[in-house]
PDB file of C-alpha atoms in Angstrom:
ATOM      1  CA  MET A   1       0.533   0.113   0.016  1.00 46.00           C
ATOM      2  CA  ILE A   2       1.174   3.133  -0.613  1.00 52.00           C
ATOM      3  CA  SER A   3       2.029   5.537   2.381  1.00 49.00           C
ATOM      4  CA  THR A   4       1.185   9.232   2.499  1.00 43.00           C
ATOM      5  CA  VAL A   5       4.133   9.945   4.294  1.00 48.00           C
ATOM      6  CA  ARG A   6       6.601  12.271   2.727  1.00 50.00           C
ATOM      7  CA  ARG A   7      10.093  12.574   4.126  1.00 76.00           C
ATOM      8  CA  ASN A   8      11.907  13.437   0.659  1.00 94.00           C
ATOM      9  CA  ARG A   9      12.485  17.111  -0.958  1.00 93.00           C
ATOM     10  CA  PHE A  10      10.456  15.822  -4.521  1.00 95.00           C
ATOM     11  CA  GLY A  11       6.271  15.069  -2.145  1.00 94.00           C
ATOM     12  CA  LEU A  12       7.241  11.388  -3.694  1.00 96.00           C
ATOM     13  CA  PRO A  13       5.535   8.633  -2.280  1.00 95.00           C
ATOM     14  CA  ASP A  14       6.596   5.891   0.216  1.00 96.00           C
ATOM     15  CA  LEU A  15       5.449   3.022  -2.545  1.00 97.00           C
ATOM     16  CA  GLY A  16       5.997   0.016  -0.204  1.00 97.00           C
ATOM     17  CA  VAL A  17       8.350  -2.999  -1.026  1.00 98.00           C
ATOM     18  CA  GLY A  18       8.233  -4.055  -4.679  1.00 98.00           C
ATOM     19  CA  VAL A  19      11.395  -6.657  -7.012  1.00 98.00           C
ATOM     20  CA  GLY A  20      12.066  -6.216 -10.891  1.00 98.00           C
ATOM     21  CA  LEU A  21      10.098  -6.419 -13.084  1.00 98.00           C
ATOM     22  CA  ARG A  22      11.204  -9.969 -14.976  1.00 97.00           C
ATOM     23  CA  VAL A  23      10.241 -12.041 -18.241  1.00 96.00           C
ATOM     24  CA  PRO A  24      10.578 -15.515 -15.953  1.00 97.00           C
ATOM     25  CA  HIS A  25       8.077 -14.471 -13.197  1.00 98.00           C
ATOM     26  CA  PHE A  26       5.918 -12.742 -16.312  1.00 97.00           C
ATOM     27  CA  GLY A  27       3.030 -15.643 -15.846  1.00 97.00           C
ATOM     28  CA  HIS A  28       2.473 -15.545 -12.593  1.00 97.00           C
ATOM     29  CA  VAL A  29       2.302 -11.749 -12.476  1.00 97.00           C
ATOM     30  CA  THR A  30      -0.363 -12.104 -14.787  1.00 96.00           C
ATOM     31  CA  SER A  31      -1.717 -15.453 -13.290  1.00 96.00           C
ATOM     32  CA  GLY A  32      -4.364 -13.615 -11.478  1.00 94.00           C
ATOM     33  CA  ALA A  33      -2.143 -14.853  -8.330  1.00 94.00           C
ATOM     34  CA  PRO A  34      -1.515 -12.651  -5.104  1.00 95.00           C
ATOM     35  CA  LEU A  35       0.678 -11.132  -5.636  1.00 97.00           C
ATOM     36  CA  ALA A  36       3.212  -9.875  -2.284  1.00 97.00           C
ATOM     37  CA  VAL A  37       4.504  -6.963  -3.214  1.00 98.00           C
ATOM     38  CA  ASP A  38       3.576  -3.422  -3.589  1.00 98.00           C
ATOM     39  CA  TRP A  39       4.999  -1.801  -6.677  1.00 98.00           C
ATOM     40  CA  PHE A  40       7.514  -3.016  -9.773  1.00 98.00           C
ATOM     41  CA  GLU A  41      10.521  -1.617 -10.920  1.00 98.00           C
ATOM     42  CA  ILE A  42      11.666  -2.168 -14.540  1.00 98.00           C
ATOM     43  CA  ILE A  43      15.004  -1.843 -16.402  1.00 97.00           C
ATOM     44  CA  SER A  44      13.796   0.723 -18.929  1.00 97.00           C
ATOM     45  CA  GLU A  45      15.650  -0.248 -22.228  1.00 96.00           C
ATOM     46  CA  ASN A  46      14.243  -3.771 -21.713  1.00 95.00           C
ATOM     47  CA  PHE A  47      10.667  -1.478 -23.062  1.00 96.00           C
ATOM     48  CA  MET A  48      11.709   0.975 -24.599  1.00 94.00           C
ATOM     49  CA  THR A  49      11.578  -0.706 -28.332  1.00 88.00           C
ATOM     50  CA  THR A  50       9.543  -3.132 -27.845  1.00 86.00           C
ATOM     51  CA  GLU A  51       5.875  -4.712 -27.968  1.00 87.00           C
ATOM     52  CA  GLY A  52       4.236  -8.146 -27.554  1.00 90.00           C
ATOM     53  CA  ARG A  53       3.833  -9.975 -25.103  1.00 94.00           C
ATOM     54  CA  PRO A  54       6.655  -7.873 -22.897  1.00 95.00           C
ATOM     55  CA  MET A  55       4.441  -4.760 -23.367  1.00 96.00           C
ATOM     56  CA  VAL A  56       1.359  -6.028 -22.526  1.00 96.00           C
ATOM     57  CA  VAL A  57       2.338  -7.858 -19.500  1.00 97.00           C
ATOM     58  CA  LEU A  58       4.135  -4.129 -18.441  1.00 98.00           C
ATOM     59  CA  GLU A  59       0.986  -2.579 -18.987  1.00 97.00           C
ATOM     60  CA  GLN A  60      -1.154  -4.784 -16.969  1.00 97.00           C
ATOM     61  CA  VAL A  61       1.051  -4.673 -14.248  1.00 97.00           C
ATOM     62  CA  ARG A  62       0.958  -1.047 -14.436  1.00 97.00           C
ATOM     63  CA  ARG A  63      -3.003  -0.931 -14.348  1.00 96.00           C
ATOM     64  CA  GLU A  64      -2.385  -3.302 -10.885  1.00 96.00           C
ATOM     65  CA  ARG A  65       0.672  -1.786  -9.481  1.00 98.00           C
ATOM     66  CA  PRO A  66       2.647   1.319  -9.221  1.00 98.00           C
ATOM     67  CA  VAL A  67       6.166   1.326 -11.745  1.00 98.00           C
ATOM     68  CA  VAL A  68       9.313   2.829 -11.617  1.00 98.00           C
ATOM     69  CA  MET A  69      11.706   3.185 -14.480  1.00 98.00           C
ATOM     70  CA  HIS A  70      15.298   2.890 -13.571  1.00 98.00           C
ATOM     71  CA  GLY A  71      18.112   2.363 -16.450  1.00 97.00           C
ATOM     72  CA  VAL A  72      20.818   1.537 -17.347  1.00 97.00           C
ATOM     73  CA  SER A  73      22.306   3.785 -20.299  1.00 96.00           C
ATOM     74  CA  MET A  74      22.144   6.684 -19.627  1.00 97.00           C
ATOM     75  CA  ASN A  75      25.886   7.312 -20.343  1.00 97.00           C
ATOM     76  CA  LEU A  76      25.691  10.642 -17.888  1.00 97.00           C
ATOM     77  CA  GLY A  77      29.533  10.282 -17.177  1.00 96.00           C
ATOM     78  CA  SER A  78      30.602   9.385 -20.656  1.00 97.00           C
ATOM     79  CA  ALA A  79      32.503  12.783 -22.700  1.00 95.00           C
ATOM     80  CA  ASP A  80      30.088  11.229 -25.506  1.00 96.00           C
ATOM     81  CA  PRO A  81      27.253  14.034 -26.170  1.00 96.00           C
ATOM     82  CA  LEU A  82      23.887  13.200 -24.311  1.00 97.00           C
ATOM     83  CA  ASP A  83      21.863  10.315 -26.468  1.00 97.00           C
ATOM     84  CA  ARG A  84      18.805  12.868 -27.354  1.00 97.00           C
ATOM     85  CA  ALA A  85      17.176  10.178 -29.317  1.00 97.00           C
ATOM     86  CA  TYR A  86      17.397   7.776 -26.303  1.00 97.00           C
ATOM     87  CA  LEU A  87      16.005  10.641 -23.850  1.00 98.00           C
ATOM     88  CA  ARG A  88      13.347  10.978 -26.331  1.00 97.00           C
ATOM     89  CA  GLY A  89      12.368   7.393 -25.941  1.00 97.00           C
ATOM     90  CA  LEU A  90      13.002   7.042 -22.127  1.00 98.00           C
ATOM     91  CA  ARG A  91      10.188  10.473 -22.174  1.00 98.00           C
ATOM     92  CA  ARG A  92       7.927   8.580 -24.726  1.00 97.00           C
ATOM     93  CA  LEU A  93       8.130   5.062 -22.601  1.00 97.00           C
ATOM     94  CA  ALA A  94       7.630   7.066 -19.464  1.00 98.00           C
ATOM     95  CA  ASP A  95       4.250   9.155 -20.178  1.00 97.00           C
ATOM     96  CA  ARG A  96       2.345   5.841 -21.766  1.00 96.00           C
ATOM     97  CA  ILE A  97       2.525   3.987 -18.665  1.00 95.00           C
ATOM     98  CA  ASP A  98       2.553   6.622 -15.889  1.00 97.00           C
ATOM     99  CA  VAL A  99       5.684   5.384 -13.948  1.00 97.00           C
ATOM    100  CA  ALA A 100       6.437   6.210 -10.666  1.00 97.00           C
ATOM    101  CA  TRP A 101       9.870   8.006 -10.932  1.00 98.00           C
ATOM    102  CA  MET A 102      12.760   7.338 -13.987  1.00 98.00           C
ATOM    103  CA  GLY A 103      16.477   7.310 -13.154  1.00 97.00           C
ATOM    104  CA  ASP A 104      19.820   5.183 -14.115  1.00 98.00           C
ATOM    105  CA  HIS A 105      22.815   5.403 -12.267  1.00 98.00           C
ATOM    106  CA  VAL A 106      26.147   8.194 -11.568  1.00 98.00           C
ATOM    107  CA  CYS A 107      28.692   6.349 -14.059  1.00 97.00           C
ATOM    108  CA  TRP A 108      29.029   6.005 -17.659  1.00 94.00           C
ATOM    109  CA  THR A 109      28.304   3.050 -20.379  1.00 95.00           C
ATOM    110  CA  GLY A 110      29.922   3.518 -23.122  1.00 92.00           C
ATOM    111  CA  VAL A 111      32.204   6.097 -25.007  1.00 92.00           C
ATOM    112  CA  ALA A 112      32.746   6.575 -28.780  1.00 87.00           C
ATOM    113  CA  HIS A 113      29.579   5.852 -29.443  1.00 87.00           C
ATOM    114  CA  ARG A 114      29.690   2.311 -27.938  1.00 88.00           C
ATOM    115  CA  ASN A 115      27.760   1.184 -25.326  1.00 90.00           C
ATOM    116  CA  GLY A 116      30.252  -0.952 -23.027  1.00 86.00           C
ATOM    117  CA  HIS A 117      27.236  -2.608 -21.341  1.00 87.00           C
ATOM    118  CA  ASP A 118      28.730  -2.149 -17.582  1.00 87.00           C
ATOM    119  CA  LEU A 119      27.930   0.674 -15.168  1.00 92.00           C
ATOM    120  CA  TYR A 120      31.734   1.880 -15.321  1.00 92.00           C
ATOM    121  CA  PRO A 121      32.827   4.649 -12.389  1.00 94.00           C
ATOM    122  CA  LEU A 122      33.869   7.626 -12.397  1.00 97.00           C
ATOM    123  CA  PRO A 123      36.736  10.093 -10.258  1.00 97.00           C
ATOM    124  CA  TYR A 124      35.617  12.272  -7.146  1.00 98.00           C
ATOM    125  CA  THR A 125      37.048  15.054  -8.638  1.00 98.00           C
ATOM    126  CA  GLU A 126      35.842  19.085  -9.799  1.00 98.00           C
ATOM    127  CA  ALA A 127      35.812  18.291 -13.002  1.00 98.00           C
ATOM    128  CA  SER A 128      34.263  15.406 -13.372  1.00 98.00           C
ATOM    129  CA  LEU A 129      31.750  16.831 -10.418  1.00 98.00           C
ATOM    130  CA  ALA A 130      30.923  20.529 -12.885  1.00 98.00           C
ATOM    131  CA  HIS A 131      30.157  17.617 -16.568  1.00 98.00           C
ATOM    132  CA  MET A 132      28.429  15.643 -14.766  1.00 98.00           C
ATOM    133  CA  VAL A 133      25.597  18.023 -12.764  1.00 98.00           C
ATOM    134  CA  ASP A 134      25.753  19.850 -16.225  1.00 98.00           C
ATOM    135  CA  ARG A 135      24.397  16.513 -17.733  1.00 98.00           C
ATOM    136  CA  ILE A 136      21.907  15.471 -15.366  1.00 98.00           C
ATOM    137  CA  ARG A 137      20.082  18.742 -15.308  1.00 98.00           C
ATOM    138  CA  ARG A 138      19.988  19.057 -19.275  1.00 98.00           C
ATOM    139  CA  ALA A 139      18.919  15.364 -19.265  1.00 98.00           C
ATOM    140  CA  GLN A 140      16.173  16.401 -16.566  1.00 98.00           C
ATOM    141  CA  ASP A 141      15.117  18.782 -18.801  1.00 98.00           C
ATOM    142  CA  LEU A 142      14.609  16.687 -21.469  1.00 97.00           C
ATOM    143  CA  LEU A 143      12.591  14.697 -19.693  1.00 98.00           C
ATOM    144  CA  GLY A 144      10.946  16.591 -17.680  1.00 96.00           C
ATOM    145  CA  ARG A 145      11.596  14.651 -14.243  1.00 96.00           C
ATOM    146  CA  PRO A 146      13.267  15.116 -11.881  1.00 97.00           C
ATOM    147  CA  LEU A 147      15.989  12.127 -12.363  1.00 98.00           C
ATOM    148  CA  VAL A 148      16.395   8.961  -9.246  1.00 98.00           C
ATOM    149  CA  LEU A 149      20.057   8.502  -9.597  1.00 98.00           C
ATOM    150  CA  GLU A 150      21.371   5.675  -8.125  1.00 98.00           C
ATOM    151  CA  ASN A 151      25.377   5.163  -5.901  1.00 98.00           C
ATOM    152  CA  PRO A 152      27.406   2.783  -7.462  1.00 96.00           C
ATOM    153  CA  SER A 153      29.510  -0.028  -6.197  1.00 96.00           C
ATOM    154  CA  THR A 154      33.176   0.039  -7.164  1.00 96.00           C
ATOM    155  CA  TYR A 155      36.125  -2.075  -6.450  1.00 95.00           C
ATOM    156  CA  LEU A 156      39.339   0.326  -7.339  1.00 93.00           C
ATOM    157  CA  GLN A 157      39.956   4.277  -6.382  1.00 95.00           C
ATOM    158  CA  PHE A 158      41.124   6.478  -8.398  1.00 96.00           C
ATOM    159  CA  GLN A 159      44.461   8.198  -7.551  1.00 96.00           C
ATOM    160  CA  ALA A 160      42.666  11.206  -8.145  1.00 97.00           C
ATOM    161  CA  ASP A 161      40.080  11.590  -6.424  1.00 97.00           C
ATOM    162  CA  GLN A 162      39.142  14.618  -4.313  1.00 98.00           C
ATOM    163  CA  MET A 163      36.595  13.690  -2.071  1.00 98.00           C
ATOM    164  CA  PRO A 164      35.013  10.463  -0.913  1.00 97.00           C
ATOM    165  CA  GLU A 165      32.204   9.436  -2.675  1.00 98.00           C
ATOM    166  CA  VAL A 166      29.345  10.134  -0.537  1.00 98.00           C
ATOM    167  CA  GLU A 167      30.697  13.590  -0.411  1.00 98.00           C
ATOM    168  CA  TRP A 168      30.556  13.666  -4.337  1.00 98.00           C
ATOM    169  CA  ILE A 169      27.250  12.150  -4.723  1.00 98.00           C
ATOM    170  CA  GLY A 170      25.278  14.493  -1.957  1.00 98.00           C
ATOM    171  CA  ARG A 171      26.669  17.604  -3.876  1.00 98.00           C
ATOM    172  CA  MET A 172      25.929  16.592  -7.133  1.00 98.00           C
ATOM    173  CA  ALA A 173      22.435  16.088  -6.135  1.00 98.00           C
ATOM    174  CA  GLU A 174      21.792  19.392  -4.727  1.00 98.00           C
ATOM    175  CA  GLU A 175      23.483  21.039  -7.399  1.00 98.00           C
ATOM    176  CA  ALA A 176      21.822  19.073 -10.482  1.00 98.00           C
ATOM    177  CA  ASP A 177      18.559  19.677  -8.084  1.00 98.00           C
ATOM    178  CA  CYS A 178      17.827  15.143  -8.368  1.00 98.00           C
ATOM    179  CA  ALA A 179      16.779  12.478  -6.679  1.00 98.00           C
ATOM    180  CA  LEU A 180      18.729   9.559  -5.360  1.00 98.00           C
ATOM    181  CA  LEU A 181      18.309   6.075  -5.200  1.00 98.00           C
ATOM    182  CA  LEU A 182      20.368   4.795  -2.347  1.00 98.00           C
ATOM    183  CA  ASP A 183      21.305   0.745  -2.894  1.00 98.00           C
ATOM    184  CA  VAL A 184      22.223  -0.506   0.754  1.00 98.00           C
ATOM    185  CA  ASN A 185      24.170  -3.103  -0.680  1.00 98.00           C
ATOM    186  CA  ASN A 186      26.278  -1.070  -2.925  1.00 98.00           C
ATOM    187  CA  VAL A 187      27.486   1.335   0.205  1.00 98.00           C
ATOM    188  CA  TYR A 188      28.234  -2.811   1.540  1.00 98.00           C
ATOM    189  CA  VAL A 189      30.103  -4.102  -1.184  1.00 98.00           C
ATOM    190  CA  THR A 190      32.172  -0.648  -1.443  1.00 98.00           C
ATOM    191  CA  SER A 191      32.753  -0.317   1.967  1.00 98.00           C
ATOM    192  CA  ARG A 192      33.657  -3.322   1.843  1.00 97.00           C
ATOM    193  CA  ASN A 193      36.574  -3.491  -1.353  1.00 97.00           C
ATOM    194  CA  HIS A 194      38.119  -0.079   0.185  1.00 97.00           C
ATOM    195  CA  GLY A 195      37.986  -0.296   4.345  1.00 96.00           C
ATOM    196  CA  LEU A 196      34.889   2.069   4.601  1.00 97.00           C
ATOM    197  CA  ASP A 197      32.426   2.450   7.374  1.00 98.00           C
ATOM    198  CA  ALA A 198      29.212   1.556   6.027  1.00 98.00           C
ATOM    199  CA  GLU A 199      27.210   3.002   8.583  1.00 97.00           C
ATOM    200  CA  ASP A 200      29.409   6.359   8.754  1.00 98.00           C
ATOM    201  CA  TYR A 201      28.731   6.330   4.799  1.00 98.00           C
ATOM    202  CA  LEU A 202      25.120   5.785   5.363  1.00 98.00           C
ATOM    203  CA  ARG A 203      25.327   9.043   7.963  1.00 97.00           C
ATOM    204  CA  GLN A 204      26.674  11.036   5.415  1.00 98.00           C
ATOM    205  CA  VAL A 205      23.939  10.573   2.875  1.00 98.00           C
ATOM    206  CA  PRO A 206      21.447  13.264   1.865  1.00 97.00           C
ATOM    207  CA  TRP A 207      18.579  11.820   3.157  1.00 97.00           C
ATOM    208  CA  ASP A 208      15.863  14.388   1.973  1.00 97.00           C
ATOM    209  CA  ARG A 209      16.954  13.406  -1.636  1.00 98.00           C
ATOM    210  CA  VAL A 210      16.341   9.819  -1.365  1.00 98.00           C
ATOM    211  CA  VAL A 211      13.269   8.495  -2.582  1.00 98.00           C
ATOM    212  CA  GLN A 212      14.494   4.431  -3.203  1.00 98.00           C
ATOM    213  CA  LEU A 213      16.013   1.740  -1.452  1.00 98.00           C
ATOM    214  CA  HIS A 214      18.511  -0.918  -3.351  1.00 98.00           C
ATOM    215  CA  LEU A 215      18.459  -4.783  -1.534  1.00 98.00           C
ATOM    216  CA  ALA A 216      20.651  -7.186  -3.157  1.00 97.00           C
ATOM    217  CA  GLY A 217      22.683  -9.923  -2.781  1.00 96.00           C
ATOM    218  CA  HIS A 218      26.300 -10.099  -3.622  1.00 96.00           C
ATOM    219  CA  THR A 219      29.167 -12.382  -4.107  1.00 95.00           C
ATOM    220  CA  ASP A 220      32.117 -13.078  -1.128  1.00 94.00           C
ATOM    221  CA  HIS A 221      35.379 -13.220  -2.472  1.00 96.00           C
ATOM    222  CA  GLY A 222      36.017 -12.480   1.223  1.00 95.00           C
ATOM    223  CA  THR A 223      39.382 -10.189   0.270  1.00 94.00           C
ATOM    224  CA  HIS A 224      36.055  -8.269  -1.696  1.00 95.00           C
ATOM    225  CA  CYS A 225      32.694  -8.601  -2.879  1.00 95.00           C
ATOM    226  CA  ILE A 226      31.088  -8.336  -6.321  1.00 94.00           C
ATOM    227  CA  ASP A 227      27.691  -6.547  -7.063  1.00 94.00           C
ATOM    228  CA  THR A 228      26.300  -9.837  -8.622  1.00 96.00           C
ATOM    229  CA  HIS A 229      22.725  -9.237  -7.769  1.00 93.00           C
ATOM    230  CA  ASP A 230      22.033 -13.749  -7.935  1.00 91.00           C
ATOM    231  CA  GLY A 231      20.866 -14.319  -4.537  1.00 95.00           C
ATOM    232  CA  PRO A 232      19.564 -13.214  -0.844  1.00 96.00           C
ATOM    233  CA  VAL A 233      20.480  -9.942   0.874  1.00 97.00           C
ATOM    234  CA  CYS A 234      22.948 -10.437   3.038  1.00 97.00           C
ATOM    235  CA  GLU A 235      22.907 -10.598   7.335  1.00 97.00           C
ATOM    236  CA  ALA A 236      25.387  -7.558   6.989  1.00 97.00           C
ATOM    237  CA  VAL A 237      22.815  -5.417   3.935  1.00 98.00           C
ATOM    238  CA  TRP A 238      19.574  -6.569   6.536  1.00 98.00           C
ATOM    239  CA  SER A 239      21.620  -5.015   9.397  1.00 98.00           C
ATOM    240  CA  LEU A 240      22.340  -1.546   7.180  1.00 98.00           C
ATOM    241  CA  TYR A 241      18.664  -1.142   5.942  1.00 98.00           C
ATOM    242  CA  ALA A 242      16.881  -2.227   9.717  1.00 97.00           C
ATOM    243  CA  TRP A 243      19.301   0.958  10.296  1.00 96.00           C
ATOM    244  CA  VAL A 244      18.117   3.483   7.886  1.00 97.00           C
ATOM    245  CA  GLN A 245      14.522   2.376   8.666  1.00 95.00           C
ATOM    246  CA  ARG A 246      14.445   3.413  12.269  1.00 94.00           C
ATOM    247  CA  THR A 247      16.886   6.517  11.310  1.00 94.00           C
ATOM    248  CA  HIS A 248      15.042   7.723   8.128  1.00 93.00           C
ATOM    249  CA  GLY A 249      12.385   4.755   7.336  1.00 82.00           C
ATOM    250  CA  PRO A 250       9.718   4.166   5.528  1.00 92.00           C
ATOM    251  CA  ILE A 251      11.109   4.874   2.220  1.00 96.00           C
ATOM    252  CA  SER A 252       9.798   2.769  -0.299  1.00 97.00           C
ATOM    253  CA  THR A 253      12.510  -0.516  -1.066  1.00 98.00           C
ATOM    254  CA  LEU A 254      13.074  -3.019  -4.150  1.00 98.00           C
ATOM    255  CA  ILE A 255      14.784  -6.212  -3.635  1.00 98.00           C
ATOM    256  CA  GLU A 256      16.754  -6.688  -7.031  1.00 97.00           C
ATOM    257  CA  TRP A 257      17.040 -10.241  -8.381  1.00 97.00           C
ATOM    258  CA  ASP A 258      18.894 -10.256 -11.959  1.00 94.00           C
ATOM    259  CA  GLY A 259      20.735 -13.212 -11.648  1.00 92.00           C
ATOM    260  CA  ASP A 260      20.139 -17.459 -10.726  1.00 93.00           C
ATOM    261  CA  ILE A 261      16.845 -15.910 -10.941  1.00 96.00           C
ATOM    262  CA  PRO A 262      14.385 -18.187  -8.480  1.00 97.00           C
ATOM    263  CA  SER A 263      10.814 -18.840  -8.430  1.00 97.00           C
ATOM    264  CA  PHE A 264       8.270 -16.170  -7.405  1.00 97.00           C
ATOM    265  CA  GLU A 265       7.800 -17.286  -3.712  1.00 97.00           C
ATOM    266  CA  VAL A 266      11.146 -16.391  -3.140  1.00 97.00           C
ATOM    267  CA  LEU A 267      11.327 -13.167  -3.795  1.00 98.00           C
ATOM    268  CA  GLU A 268       8.084 -12.887  -1.735  1.00 98.00           C
ATOM    269  CA  ALA A 269      10.028 -14.233   0.738  1.00 98.00           C
ATOM    270  CA  GLU A 270      12.958 -11.111   0.466  1.00 98.00           C
ATOM    271  CA  VAL A 271       9.982  -8.822   0.266  1.00 98.00           C
ATOM    272  CA  ALA A 272       8.315 -10.114   3.360  1.00 97.00           C
ATOM    273  CA  ARG A 273      11.726  -9.639   5.164  1.00 97.00           C
ATOM    274  CA  ALA A 274      12.313  -5.828   4.131  1.00 98.00           C
ATOM    275  CA  ARG A 275       8.161  -5.174   5.257  1.00 97.00           C
ATOM    276  CA  ALA A 276       8.870  -6.731   8.838  1.00 96.00           C
ATOM    277  CA  LEU A 277      12.318  -3.912   9.213  1.00 96.00           C
ATOM    278  CA  ARG A 278      10.212  -0.909   8.284  1.00 91.00           C
ATOM    279  CA  SER A 279       9.204   1.880  10.117  1.00 61.00           C
ATOM    280  CA  PRO A 280       5.222   2.204  10.524  1.00 54.00           C
ATOM    281  CA  SER A 281       4.346   5.183   8.155  1.00 48.00           C
TER     282      SER A 281
END
């Protein structure tokens, strides 16, 4: 159920706890069976140029639940010009299904007009910050809505960095006047990989700009973690999520599971655990 509590400066609601809309679950989510989820998130690019069954499923789901668009190809951090045709396609899809909001990642995904199909990190410098802010502003003008941008999971740091990630992202959000998707698993993975304190990172987040949270599984190799989205949320991430809920919740929360996708019932169990940790609205 959508909460009327509004804790972010954009006035966007708490949608509850949702999951990603993935092909293996199309049959289940359109079967008429009760769904123990409050909303769905789509990977924008999977629906931008398709009709047929994917769009039929999406439109049915949207009639019954809120939908959020989360893209992977906006390429905001790149030196390439913004892809205006791509942005127009995003806007058409967002208008067609009346999305609750839309966003992408704090990253770049390609250069020289080639998509690398990955989320590449940025150095945290004054120059990269000014570049990113300018491109976010222009993208938001073209899209006609604020973007909701996700913090990355990172594995290396740049020698050129001039400030911590959380400071850079906070300034980016303020100067570009965009919203944030705070991925709690990414905070954990990044903190583990760089010897940071994950709770200290969370304390520095500008929470009035956070409109959505992500929870996901990762692969722990002992010396480092990889953000793989192919298993359940680990206990350490649940603990961080509980801290967020006690301190700042409730905030729209999504369970991400993109590899080794389980039955929908397994996702619903993760949703139930997240719902149990949410602060009462």
